[in-house]
JSON list of C-alpha atoms in Angstrom, two decimals:
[
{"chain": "A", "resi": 1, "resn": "UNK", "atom": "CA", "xyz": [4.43, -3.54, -15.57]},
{"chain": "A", "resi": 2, "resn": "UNK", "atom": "CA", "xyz": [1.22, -2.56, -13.78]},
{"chain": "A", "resi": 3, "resn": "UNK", "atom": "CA", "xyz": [-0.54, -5.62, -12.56]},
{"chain": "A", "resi": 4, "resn": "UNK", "atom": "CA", "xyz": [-3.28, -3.44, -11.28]},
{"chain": "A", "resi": 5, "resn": "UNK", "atom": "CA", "xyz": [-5.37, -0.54, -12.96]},
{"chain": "A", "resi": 6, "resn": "UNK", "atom": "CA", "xyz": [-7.48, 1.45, -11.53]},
{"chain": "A", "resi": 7, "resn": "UNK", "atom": "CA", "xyz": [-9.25, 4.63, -12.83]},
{"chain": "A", "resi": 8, "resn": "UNK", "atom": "CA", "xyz": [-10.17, 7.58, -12.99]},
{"chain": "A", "resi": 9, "resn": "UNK", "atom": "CA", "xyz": [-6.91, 9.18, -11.34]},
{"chain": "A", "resi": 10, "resn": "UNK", "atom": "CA", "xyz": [-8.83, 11.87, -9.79]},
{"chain": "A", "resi": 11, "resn": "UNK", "atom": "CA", "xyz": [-12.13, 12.37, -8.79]},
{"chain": "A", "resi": 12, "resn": "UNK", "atom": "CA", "xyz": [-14.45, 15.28, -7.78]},
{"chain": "A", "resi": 13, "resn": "UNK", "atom": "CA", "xyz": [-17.89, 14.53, -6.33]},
{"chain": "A", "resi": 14, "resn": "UNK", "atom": "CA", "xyz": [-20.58, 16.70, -4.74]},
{"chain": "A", "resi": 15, "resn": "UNK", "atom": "CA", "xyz": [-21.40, 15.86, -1.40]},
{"chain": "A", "resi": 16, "resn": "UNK", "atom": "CA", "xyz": [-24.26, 12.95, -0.99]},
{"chain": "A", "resi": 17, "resn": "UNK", "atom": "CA", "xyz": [-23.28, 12.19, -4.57]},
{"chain": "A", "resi": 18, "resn": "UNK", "atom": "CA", "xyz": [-21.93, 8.60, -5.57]},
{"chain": "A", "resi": 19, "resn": "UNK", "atom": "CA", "xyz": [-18.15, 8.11, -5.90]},
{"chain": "A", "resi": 20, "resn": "UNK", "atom": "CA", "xyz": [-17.29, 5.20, -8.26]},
{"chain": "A", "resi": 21, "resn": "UNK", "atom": "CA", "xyz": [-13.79, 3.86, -9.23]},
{"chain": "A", "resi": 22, "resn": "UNK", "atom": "CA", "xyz": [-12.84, 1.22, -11.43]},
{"chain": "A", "resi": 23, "resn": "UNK", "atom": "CA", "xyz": [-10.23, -1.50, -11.02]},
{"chain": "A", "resi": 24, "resn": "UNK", "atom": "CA", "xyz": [-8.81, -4.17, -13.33]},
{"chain": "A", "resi": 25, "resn": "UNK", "atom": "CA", "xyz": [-6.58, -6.65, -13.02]},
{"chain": "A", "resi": 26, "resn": "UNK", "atom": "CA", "xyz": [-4.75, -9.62, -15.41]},
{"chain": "A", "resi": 27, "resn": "UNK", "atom": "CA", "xyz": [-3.21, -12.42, -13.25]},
{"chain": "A", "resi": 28, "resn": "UNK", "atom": "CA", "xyz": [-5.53, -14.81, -12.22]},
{"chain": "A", "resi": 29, "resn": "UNK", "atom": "CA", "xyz": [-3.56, -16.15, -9.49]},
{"chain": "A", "resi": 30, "resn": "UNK", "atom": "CA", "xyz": [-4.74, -13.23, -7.43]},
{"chain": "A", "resi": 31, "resn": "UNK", "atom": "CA", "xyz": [-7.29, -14.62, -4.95]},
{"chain": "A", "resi": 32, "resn": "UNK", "atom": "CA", "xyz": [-8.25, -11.55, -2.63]},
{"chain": "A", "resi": 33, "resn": "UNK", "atom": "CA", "xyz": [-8.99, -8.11, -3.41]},
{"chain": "A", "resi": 34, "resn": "UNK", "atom": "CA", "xyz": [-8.90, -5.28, -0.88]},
{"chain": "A", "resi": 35, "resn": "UNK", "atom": "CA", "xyz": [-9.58, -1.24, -0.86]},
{"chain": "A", "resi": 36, "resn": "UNK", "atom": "CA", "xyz": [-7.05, 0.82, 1.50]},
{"chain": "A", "resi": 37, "resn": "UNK", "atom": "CA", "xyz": [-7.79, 4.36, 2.39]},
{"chain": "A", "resi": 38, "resn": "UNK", "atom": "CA", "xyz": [-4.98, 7.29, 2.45]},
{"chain": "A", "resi": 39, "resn": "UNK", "atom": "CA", "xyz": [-5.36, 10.55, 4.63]},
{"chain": "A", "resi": 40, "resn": "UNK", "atom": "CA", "xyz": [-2.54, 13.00, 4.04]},
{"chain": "A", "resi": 41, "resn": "UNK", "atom": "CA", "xyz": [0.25, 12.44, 5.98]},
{"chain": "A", "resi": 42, "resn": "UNK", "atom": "CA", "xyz": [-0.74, 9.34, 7.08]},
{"chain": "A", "resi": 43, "resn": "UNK", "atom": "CA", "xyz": [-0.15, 5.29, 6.05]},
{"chain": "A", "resi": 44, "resn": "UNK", "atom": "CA", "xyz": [-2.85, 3.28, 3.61]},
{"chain": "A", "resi": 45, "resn": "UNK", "atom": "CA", "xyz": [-5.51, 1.84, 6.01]},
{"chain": "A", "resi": 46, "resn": "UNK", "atom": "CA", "xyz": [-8.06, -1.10, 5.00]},
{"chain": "A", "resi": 47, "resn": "UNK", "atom": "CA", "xyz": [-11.42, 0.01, 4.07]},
{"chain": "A", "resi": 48, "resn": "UNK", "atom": "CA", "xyz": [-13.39, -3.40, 2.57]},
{"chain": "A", "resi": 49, "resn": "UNK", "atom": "CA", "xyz": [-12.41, -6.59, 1.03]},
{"chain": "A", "resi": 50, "resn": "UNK", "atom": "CA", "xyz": [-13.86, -8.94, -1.18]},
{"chain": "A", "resi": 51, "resn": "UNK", "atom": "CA", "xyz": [-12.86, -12.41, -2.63]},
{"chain": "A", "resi": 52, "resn": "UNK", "atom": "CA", "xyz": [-13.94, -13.19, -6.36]},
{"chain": "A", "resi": 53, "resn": "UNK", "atom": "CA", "xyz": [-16.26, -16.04, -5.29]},
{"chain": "A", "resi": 54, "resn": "UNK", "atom": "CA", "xyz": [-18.36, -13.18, -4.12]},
{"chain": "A", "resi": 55, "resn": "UNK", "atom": "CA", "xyz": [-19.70, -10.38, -6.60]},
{"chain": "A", "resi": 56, "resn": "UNK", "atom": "CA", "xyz": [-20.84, -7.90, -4.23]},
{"chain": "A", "resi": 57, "resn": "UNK", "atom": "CA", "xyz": [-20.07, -6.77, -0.48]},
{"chain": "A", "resi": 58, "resn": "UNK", "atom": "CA", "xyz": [-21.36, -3.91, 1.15]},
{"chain": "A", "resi": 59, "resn": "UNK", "atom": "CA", "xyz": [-20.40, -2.32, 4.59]},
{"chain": "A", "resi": 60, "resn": "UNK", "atom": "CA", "xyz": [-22.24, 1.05, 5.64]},
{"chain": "A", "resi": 61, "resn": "UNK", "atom": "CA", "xyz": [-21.58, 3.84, 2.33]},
{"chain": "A", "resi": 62, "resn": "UNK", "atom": "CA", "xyz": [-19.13, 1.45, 0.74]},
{"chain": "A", "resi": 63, "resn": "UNK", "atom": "CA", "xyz": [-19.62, -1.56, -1.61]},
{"chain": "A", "resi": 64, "resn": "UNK", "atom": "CA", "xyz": [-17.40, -3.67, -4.17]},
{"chain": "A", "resi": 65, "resn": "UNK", "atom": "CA", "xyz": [-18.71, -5.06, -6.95]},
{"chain": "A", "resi": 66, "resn": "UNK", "atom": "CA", "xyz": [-16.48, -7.83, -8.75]},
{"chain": "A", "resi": 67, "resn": "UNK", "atom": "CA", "xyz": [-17.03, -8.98, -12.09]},
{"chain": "A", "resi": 68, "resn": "UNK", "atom": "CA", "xyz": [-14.70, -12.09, -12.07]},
{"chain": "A", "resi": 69, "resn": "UNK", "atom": "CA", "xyz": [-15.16, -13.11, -15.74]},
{"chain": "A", "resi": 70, "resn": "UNK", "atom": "CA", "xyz": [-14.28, -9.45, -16.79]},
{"chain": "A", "resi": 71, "resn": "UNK", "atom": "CA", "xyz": [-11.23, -9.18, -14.63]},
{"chain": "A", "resi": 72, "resn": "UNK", "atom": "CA", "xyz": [-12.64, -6.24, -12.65]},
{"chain": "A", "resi": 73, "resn": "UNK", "atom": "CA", "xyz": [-13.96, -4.75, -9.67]},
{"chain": "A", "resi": 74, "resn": "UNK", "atom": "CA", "xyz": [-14.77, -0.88, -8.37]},
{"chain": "A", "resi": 75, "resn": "UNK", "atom": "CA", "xyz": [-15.19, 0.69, -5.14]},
{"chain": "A", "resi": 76, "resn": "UNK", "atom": "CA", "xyz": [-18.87, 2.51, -4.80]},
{"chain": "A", "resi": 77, "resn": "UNK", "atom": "CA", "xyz": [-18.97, 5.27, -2.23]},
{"chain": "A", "resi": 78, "resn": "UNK", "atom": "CA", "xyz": [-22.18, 6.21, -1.60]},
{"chain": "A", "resi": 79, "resn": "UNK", "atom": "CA", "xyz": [-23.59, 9.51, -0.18]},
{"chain": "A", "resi": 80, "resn": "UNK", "atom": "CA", "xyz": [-20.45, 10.76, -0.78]},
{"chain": "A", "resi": 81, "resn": "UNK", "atom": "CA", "xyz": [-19.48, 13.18, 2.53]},
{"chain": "A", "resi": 82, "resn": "UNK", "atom": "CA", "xyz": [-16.39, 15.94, 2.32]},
{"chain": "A", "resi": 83, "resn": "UNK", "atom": "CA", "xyz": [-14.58, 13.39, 5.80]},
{"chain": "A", "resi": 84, "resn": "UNK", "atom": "CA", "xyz": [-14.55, 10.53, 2.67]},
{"chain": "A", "resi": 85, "resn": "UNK", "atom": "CA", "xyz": [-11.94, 12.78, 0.83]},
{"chain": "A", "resi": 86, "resn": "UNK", "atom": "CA", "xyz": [-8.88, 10.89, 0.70]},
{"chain": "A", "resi": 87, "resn": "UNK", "atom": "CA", "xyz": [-6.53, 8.74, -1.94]},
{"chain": "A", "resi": 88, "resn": "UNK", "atom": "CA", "xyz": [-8.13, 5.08, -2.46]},
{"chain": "A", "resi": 89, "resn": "UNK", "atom": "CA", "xyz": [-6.14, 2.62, -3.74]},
{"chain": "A", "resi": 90, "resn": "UNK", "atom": "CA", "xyz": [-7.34, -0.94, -5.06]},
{"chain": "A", "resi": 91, "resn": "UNK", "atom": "CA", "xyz": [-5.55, -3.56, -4.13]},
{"chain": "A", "resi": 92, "resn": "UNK", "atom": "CA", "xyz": [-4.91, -7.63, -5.24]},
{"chain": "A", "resi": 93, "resn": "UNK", "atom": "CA", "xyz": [-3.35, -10.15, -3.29]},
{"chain": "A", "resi": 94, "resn": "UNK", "atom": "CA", "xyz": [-2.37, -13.98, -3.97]},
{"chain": "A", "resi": 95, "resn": "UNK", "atom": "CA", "xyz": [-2.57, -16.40, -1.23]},
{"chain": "A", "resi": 96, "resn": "UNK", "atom": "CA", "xyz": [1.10, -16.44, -0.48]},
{"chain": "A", "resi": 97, "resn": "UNK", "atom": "CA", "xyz": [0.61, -12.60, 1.38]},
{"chain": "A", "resi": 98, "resn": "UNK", "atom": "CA", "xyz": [1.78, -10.38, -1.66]},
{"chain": "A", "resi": 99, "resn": "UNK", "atom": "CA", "xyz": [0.01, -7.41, -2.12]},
{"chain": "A", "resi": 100, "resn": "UNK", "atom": "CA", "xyz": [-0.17, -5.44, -5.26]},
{"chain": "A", "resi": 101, "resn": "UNK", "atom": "CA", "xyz": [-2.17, -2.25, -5.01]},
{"chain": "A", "resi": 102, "resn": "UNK", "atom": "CA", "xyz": [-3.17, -0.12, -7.94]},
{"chain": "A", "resi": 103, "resn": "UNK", "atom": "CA", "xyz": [-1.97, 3.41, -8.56]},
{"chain": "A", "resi": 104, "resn": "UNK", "atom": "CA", "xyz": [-4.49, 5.50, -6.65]},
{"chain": "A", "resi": 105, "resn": "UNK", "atom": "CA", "xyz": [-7.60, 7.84, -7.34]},
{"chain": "A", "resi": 106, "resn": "UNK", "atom": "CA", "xyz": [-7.75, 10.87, -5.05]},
{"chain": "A", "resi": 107, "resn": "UNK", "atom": "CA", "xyz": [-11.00, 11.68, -4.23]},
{"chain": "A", "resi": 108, "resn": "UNK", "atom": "CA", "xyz": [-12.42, 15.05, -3.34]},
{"chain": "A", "resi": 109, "resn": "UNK", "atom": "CA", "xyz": [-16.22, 15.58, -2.11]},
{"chain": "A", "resi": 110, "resn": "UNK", "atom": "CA", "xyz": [-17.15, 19.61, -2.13]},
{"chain": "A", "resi": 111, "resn": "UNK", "atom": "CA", "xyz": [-19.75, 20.64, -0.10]},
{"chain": "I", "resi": 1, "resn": "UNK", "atom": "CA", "xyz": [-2.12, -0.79, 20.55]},
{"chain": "I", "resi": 2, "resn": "UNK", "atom": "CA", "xyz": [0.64, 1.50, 19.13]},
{"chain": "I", "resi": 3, "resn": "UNK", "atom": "CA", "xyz": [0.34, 0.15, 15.62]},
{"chain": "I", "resi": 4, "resn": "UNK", "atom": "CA", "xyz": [3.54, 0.25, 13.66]},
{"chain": "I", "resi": 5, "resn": "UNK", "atom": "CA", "xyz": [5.92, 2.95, 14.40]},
{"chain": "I", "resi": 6, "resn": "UNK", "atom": "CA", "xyz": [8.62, 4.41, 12.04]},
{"chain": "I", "resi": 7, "resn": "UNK", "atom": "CA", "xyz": [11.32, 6.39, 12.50]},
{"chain": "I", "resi": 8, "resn": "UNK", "atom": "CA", "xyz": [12.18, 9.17, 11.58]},
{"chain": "I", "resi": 9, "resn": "UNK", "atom": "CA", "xyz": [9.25, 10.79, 10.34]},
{"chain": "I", "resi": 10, "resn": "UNK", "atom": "CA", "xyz": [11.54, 13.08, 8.00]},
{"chain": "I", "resi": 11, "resn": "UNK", "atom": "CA", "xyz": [14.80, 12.63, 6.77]},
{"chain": "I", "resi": 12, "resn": "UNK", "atom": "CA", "xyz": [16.81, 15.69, 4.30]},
{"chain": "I", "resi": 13, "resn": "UNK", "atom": "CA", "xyz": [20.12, 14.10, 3.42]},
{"chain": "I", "resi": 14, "resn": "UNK", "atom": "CA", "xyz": [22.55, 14.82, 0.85]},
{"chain": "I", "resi": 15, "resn": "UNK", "atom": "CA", "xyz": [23.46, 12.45, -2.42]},
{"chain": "I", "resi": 16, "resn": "UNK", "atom": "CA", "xyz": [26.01, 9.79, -1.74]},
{"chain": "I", "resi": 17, "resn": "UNK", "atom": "CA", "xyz": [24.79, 9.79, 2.01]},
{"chain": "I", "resi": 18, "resn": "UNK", "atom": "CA", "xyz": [23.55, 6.59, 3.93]},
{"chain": "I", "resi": 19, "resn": "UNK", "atom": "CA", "xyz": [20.57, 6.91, 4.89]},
{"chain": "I", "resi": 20, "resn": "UNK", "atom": "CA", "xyz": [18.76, 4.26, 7.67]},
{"chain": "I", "resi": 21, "resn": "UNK", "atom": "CA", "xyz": [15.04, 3.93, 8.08]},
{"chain": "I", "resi": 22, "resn": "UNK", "atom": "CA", "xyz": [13.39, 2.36, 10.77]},
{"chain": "I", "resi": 23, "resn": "UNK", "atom": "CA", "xyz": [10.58, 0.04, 11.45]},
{"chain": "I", "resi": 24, "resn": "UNK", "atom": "CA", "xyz": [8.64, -1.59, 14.57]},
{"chain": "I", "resi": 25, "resn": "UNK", "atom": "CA", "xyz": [5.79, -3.73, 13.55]},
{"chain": "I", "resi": 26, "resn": "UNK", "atom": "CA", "xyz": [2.67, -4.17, 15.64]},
{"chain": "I", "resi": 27, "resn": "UNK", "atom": "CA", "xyz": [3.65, -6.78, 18.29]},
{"chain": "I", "resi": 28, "resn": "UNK", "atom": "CA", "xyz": [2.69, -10.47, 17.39]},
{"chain": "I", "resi": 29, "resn": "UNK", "atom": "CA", "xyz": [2.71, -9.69, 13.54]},
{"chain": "I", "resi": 30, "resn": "UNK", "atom": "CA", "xyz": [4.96, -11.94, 11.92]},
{"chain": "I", "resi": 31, "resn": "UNK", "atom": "CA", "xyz": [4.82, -10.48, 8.50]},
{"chain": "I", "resi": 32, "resn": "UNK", "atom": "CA", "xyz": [6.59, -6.76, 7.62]},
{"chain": "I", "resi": 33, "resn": "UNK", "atom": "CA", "xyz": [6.74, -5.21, 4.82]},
{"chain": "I", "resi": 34, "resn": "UNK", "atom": "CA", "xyz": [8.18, -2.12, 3.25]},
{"chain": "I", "resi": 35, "resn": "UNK", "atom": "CA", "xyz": [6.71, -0.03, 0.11]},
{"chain": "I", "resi": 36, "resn": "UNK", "atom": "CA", "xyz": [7.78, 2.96, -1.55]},
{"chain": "I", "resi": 37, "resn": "UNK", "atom": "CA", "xyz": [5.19, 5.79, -2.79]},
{"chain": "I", "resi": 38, "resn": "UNK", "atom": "CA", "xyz": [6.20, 8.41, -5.08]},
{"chain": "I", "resi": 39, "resn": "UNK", "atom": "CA", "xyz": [3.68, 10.36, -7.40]},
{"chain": "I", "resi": 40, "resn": "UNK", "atom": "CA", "xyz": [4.93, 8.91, -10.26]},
{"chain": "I", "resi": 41, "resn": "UNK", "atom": "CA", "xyz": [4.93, 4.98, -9.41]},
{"chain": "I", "resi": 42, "resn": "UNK", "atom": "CA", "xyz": [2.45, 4.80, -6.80]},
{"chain": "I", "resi": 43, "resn": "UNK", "atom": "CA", "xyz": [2.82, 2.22, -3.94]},
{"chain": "I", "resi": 44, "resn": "UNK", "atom": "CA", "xyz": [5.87, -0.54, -4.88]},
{"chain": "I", "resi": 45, "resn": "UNK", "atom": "CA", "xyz": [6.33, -3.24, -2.90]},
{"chain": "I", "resi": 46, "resn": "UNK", "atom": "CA", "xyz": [10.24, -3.18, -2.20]},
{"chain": "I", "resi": 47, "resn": "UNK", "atom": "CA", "xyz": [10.61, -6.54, -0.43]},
{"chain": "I", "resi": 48, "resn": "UNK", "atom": "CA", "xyz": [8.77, -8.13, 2.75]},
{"chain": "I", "resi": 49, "resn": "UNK", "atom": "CA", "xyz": [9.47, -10.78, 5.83]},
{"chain": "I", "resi": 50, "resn": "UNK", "atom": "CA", "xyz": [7.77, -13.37, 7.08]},
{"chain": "I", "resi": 51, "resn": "UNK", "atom": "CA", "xyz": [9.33, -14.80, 10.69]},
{"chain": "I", "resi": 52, "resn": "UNK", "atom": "CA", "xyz": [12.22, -12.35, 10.05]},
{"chain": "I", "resi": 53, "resn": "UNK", "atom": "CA", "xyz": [13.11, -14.40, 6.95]},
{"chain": "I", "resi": 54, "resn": "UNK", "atom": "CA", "xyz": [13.22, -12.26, 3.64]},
{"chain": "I", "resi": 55, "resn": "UNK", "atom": "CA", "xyz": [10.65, -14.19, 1.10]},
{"chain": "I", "resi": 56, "resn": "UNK", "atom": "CA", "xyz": [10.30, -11.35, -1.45]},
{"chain": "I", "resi": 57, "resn": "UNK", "atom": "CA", "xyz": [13.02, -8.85, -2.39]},
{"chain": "I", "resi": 58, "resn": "UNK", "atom": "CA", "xyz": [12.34, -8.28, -6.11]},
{"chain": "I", "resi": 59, "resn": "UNK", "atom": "CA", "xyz": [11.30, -5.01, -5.63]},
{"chain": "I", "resi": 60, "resn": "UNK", "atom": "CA", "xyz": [14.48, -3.83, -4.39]},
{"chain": "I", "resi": 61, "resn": "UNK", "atom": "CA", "xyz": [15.60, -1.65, -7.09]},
{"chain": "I", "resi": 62, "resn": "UNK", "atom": "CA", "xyz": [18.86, -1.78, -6.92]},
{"chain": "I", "resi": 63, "resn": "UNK", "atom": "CA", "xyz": [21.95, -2.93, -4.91]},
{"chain": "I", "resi": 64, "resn": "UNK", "atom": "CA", "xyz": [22.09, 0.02, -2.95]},
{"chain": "I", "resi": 65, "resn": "UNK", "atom": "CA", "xyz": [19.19, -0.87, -1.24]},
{"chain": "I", "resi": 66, "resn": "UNK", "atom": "CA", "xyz": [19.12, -3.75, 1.82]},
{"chain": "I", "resi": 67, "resn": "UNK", "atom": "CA", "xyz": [16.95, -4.23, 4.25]},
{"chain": "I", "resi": 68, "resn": "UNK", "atom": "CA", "xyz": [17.22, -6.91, 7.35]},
{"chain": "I", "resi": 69, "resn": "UNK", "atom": "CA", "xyz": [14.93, -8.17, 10.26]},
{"chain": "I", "resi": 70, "resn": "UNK", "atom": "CA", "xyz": [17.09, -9.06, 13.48]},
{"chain": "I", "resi": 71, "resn": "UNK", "atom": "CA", "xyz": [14.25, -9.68, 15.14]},
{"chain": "I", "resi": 72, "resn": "UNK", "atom": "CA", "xyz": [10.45, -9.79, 15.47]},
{"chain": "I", "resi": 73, "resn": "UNK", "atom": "CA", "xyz": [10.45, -6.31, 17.17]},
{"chain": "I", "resi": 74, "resn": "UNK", "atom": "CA", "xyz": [12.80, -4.14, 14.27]},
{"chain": "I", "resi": 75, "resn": "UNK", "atom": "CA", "xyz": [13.59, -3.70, 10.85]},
{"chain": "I", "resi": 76, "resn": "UNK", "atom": "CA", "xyz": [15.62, -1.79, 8.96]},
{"chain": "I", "resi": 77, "resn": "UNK", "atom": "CA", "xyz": [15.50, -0.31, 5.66]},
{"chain": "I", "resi": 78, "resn": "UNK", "atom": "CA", "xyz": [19.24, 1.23, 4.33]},
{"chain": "I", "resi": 79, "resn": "UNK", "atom": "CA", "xyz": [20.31, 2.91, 1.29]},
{"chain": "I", "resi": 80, "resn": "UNK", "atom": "CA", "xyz": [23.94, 3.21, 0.42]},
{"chain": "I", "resi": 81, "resn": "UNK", "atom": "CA", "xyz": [25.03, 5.42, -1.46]},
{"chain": "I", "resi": 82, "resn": "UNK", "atom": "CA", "xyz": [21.40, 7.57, -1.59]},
{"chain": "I", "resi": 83, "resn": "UNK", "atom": "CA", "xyz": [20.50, 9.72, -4.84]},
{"chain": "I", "resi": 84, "resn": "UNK", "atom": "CA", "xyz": [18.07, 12.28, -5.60]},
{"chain": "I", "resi": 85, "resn": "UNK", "atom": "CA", "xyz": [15.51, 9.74, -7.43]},
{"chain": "I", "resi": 86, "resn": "UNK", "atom": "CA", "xyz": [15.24, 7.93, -4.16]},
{"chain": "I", "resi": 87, "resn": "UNK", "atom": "CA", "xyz": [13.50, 10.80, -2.71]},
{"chain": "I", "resi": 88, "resn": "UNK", "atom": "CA", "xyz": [9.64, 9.41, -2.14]},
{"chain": "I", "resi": 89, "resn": "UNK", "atom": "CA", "xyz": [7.42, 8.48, 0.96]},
{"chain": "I", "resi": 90, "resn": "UNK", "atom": "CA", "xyz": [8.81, 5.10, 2.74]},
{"chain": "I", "resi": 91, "resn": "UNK", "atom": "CA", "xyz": [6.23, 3.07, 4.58]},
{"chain": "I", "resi": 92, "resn": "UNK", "atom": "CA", "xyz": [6.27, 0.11, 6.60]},
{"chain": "I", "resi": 93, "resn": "UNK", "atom": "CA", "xyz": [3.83, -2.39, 7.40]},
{"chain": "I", "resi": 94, "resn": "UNK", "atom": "CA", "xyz": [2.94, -5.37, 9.76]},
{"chain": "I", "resi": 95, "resn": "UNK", "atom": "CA", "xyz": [0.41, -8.07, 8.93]},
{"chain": "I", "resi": 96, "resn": "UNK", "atom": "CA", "xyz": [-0.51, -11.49, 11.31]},
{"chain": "I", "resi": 97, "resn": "UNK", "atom": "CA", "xyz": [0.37, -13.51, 8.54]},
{"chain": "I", "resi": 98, "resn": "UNK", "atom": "CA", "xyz": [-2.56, -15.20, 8.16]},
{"chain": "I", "resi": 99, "resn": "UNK", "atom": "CA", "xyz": [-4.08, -15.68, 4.80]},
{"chain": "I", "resi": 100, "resn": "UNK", "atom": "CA", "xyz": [-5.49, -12.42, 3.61]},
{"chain": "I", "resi": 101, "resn": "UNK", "atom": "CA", "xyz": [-4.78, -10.52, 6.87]},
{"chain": "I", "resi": 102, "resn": "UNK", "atom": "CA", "xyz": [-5.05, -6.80, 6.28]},
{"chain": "I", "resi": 103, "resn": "UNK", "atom": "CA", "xyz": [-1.64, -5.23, 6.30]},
{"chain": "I", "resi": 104, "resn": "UNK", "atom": "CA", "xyz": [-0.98, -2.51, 9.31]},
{"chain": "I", "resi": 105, "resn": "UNK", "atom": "CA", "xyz": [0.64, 0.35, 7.90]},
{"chain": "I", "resi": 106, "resn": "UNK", "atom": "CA", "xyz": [2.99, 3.14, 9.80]},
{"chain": "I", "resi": 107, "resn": "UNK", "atom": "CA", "xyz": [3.05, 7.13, 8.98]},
{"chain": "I", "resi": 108, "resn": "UNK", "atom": "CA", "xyz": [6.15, 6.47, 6.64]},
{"chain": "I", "resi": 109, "resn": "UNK", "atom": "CA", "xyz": [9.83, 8.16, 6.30]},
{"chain": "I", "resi": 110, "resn": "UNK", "atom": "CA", "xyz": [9.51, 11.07, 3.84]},
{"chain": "I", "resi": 111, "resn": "UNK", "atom": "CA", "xyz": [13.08, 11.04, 2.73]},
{"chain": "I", "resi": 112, "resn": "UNK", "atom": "CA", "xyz": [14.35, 13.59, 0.28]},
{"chain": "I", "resi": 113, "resn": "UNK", "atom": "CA", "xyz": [17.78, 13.70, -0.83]},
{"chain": "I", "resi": 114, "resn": "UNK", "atom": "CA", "xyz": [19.32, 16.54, -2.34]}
]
């Protein structure tokens, strides 16, 4: 049972091109919705947050956008750069500390 | 600030083998947490601690599979008797506690069992 979606599953973007991808999500007991960033090799590391009282936050390239009525949010990378090439997962948390993160989209920006 | 640290980085083992992984959390963290990540089911939450007290386990899959907290420093993931579908990328993290802290992963245990 996949609590959250996220799409496309891959990704191929030109560099200083935009890098969208889509999460959804059903249980609306989650209250806190983070983005984690995956390097080969290495662990999932937290890239930007947002809560659903808020429907945008942007830090640097990167902004969420949360549509709370629709039950969805996406990541927006912007001027896309080949050291942003990584596996991003979408994550949703409840309040008791439980995180549930999405299946992944690996991302690849080409020069 | 080390960040978490798990040991060991690899592990080959053979079916029906124990197999113990390893986990110090970032000092002061009072939540852990270990997930499993295999190309097929992603990152699954497998059962996390809060004070060293297990609140979540229901992602264990199965018996075979226990993990414990002696203290705030360690934790331990084992698997008894392993199999080849347990084969995936084991990672560990540490998180304040606080509400919505970000969680503190380490490099994970890439454990294949043949």
């Amino acid at each position: 049972q996949q609590q959250v979606k996220q799409s496309p599953q891959s990704l191929i973007v030109q560099k200083g091109g935009i890098s969208i991808i889509n999460c959804a999500y059903e249980n609306t007991a989650f209250d806190y919705f983070p983005w984690y960033q995956q390097f080969p090799g290495k662990g999932p590391a937290l890239l930007i947050a947002i809560r659903p009282d808020v429907s945008e936050k942007k830090e640097g390239r990167f902004t969420i956008s949360f549509n709370k009525s629709a039950k969805q949010f996406s990541l927006h990378i912007m001027d896309s750069q080949p050291g942003d090439s990584a596996t991003y997962f979408c994550a949703a948390e409840t309040s008791y500390d439980k995180v549930i993160f999405g299946p992944g989209t690996s991302l690849s920006v080409i020069p | 600030d080390a960040g978490v640290i798990q040991s060991p980085r690899h592990e080959v083992t053979e079916m029906g083998q124990e197999v113990t992984l390893r986990c110090k959390p970032i000092s002061g963290h009072n939540s852990l947490f270990w997930y499993r990540q295999t190309m097929m089911r992603g990152l699954e939450l497998l059962i996390y601690f809060n004070n060293n007290v297990p609140i979540d386990d229901s992602g264990m899959p199965e018996d075979r599979f226990s993990a414990k907290m002696p203290n705030a420093s360690f934790s331990t993931l084992k698997i008894q008797p392993s199999e080849p579908r347990d084969s995936a990328v084991y990672f560990c993290a540490s998180s304040s506690g606080g509400r919505n802290s970000p969680l503190h992963f380490g490099n994970g245990t890439r454990l294949t069992v043949t």
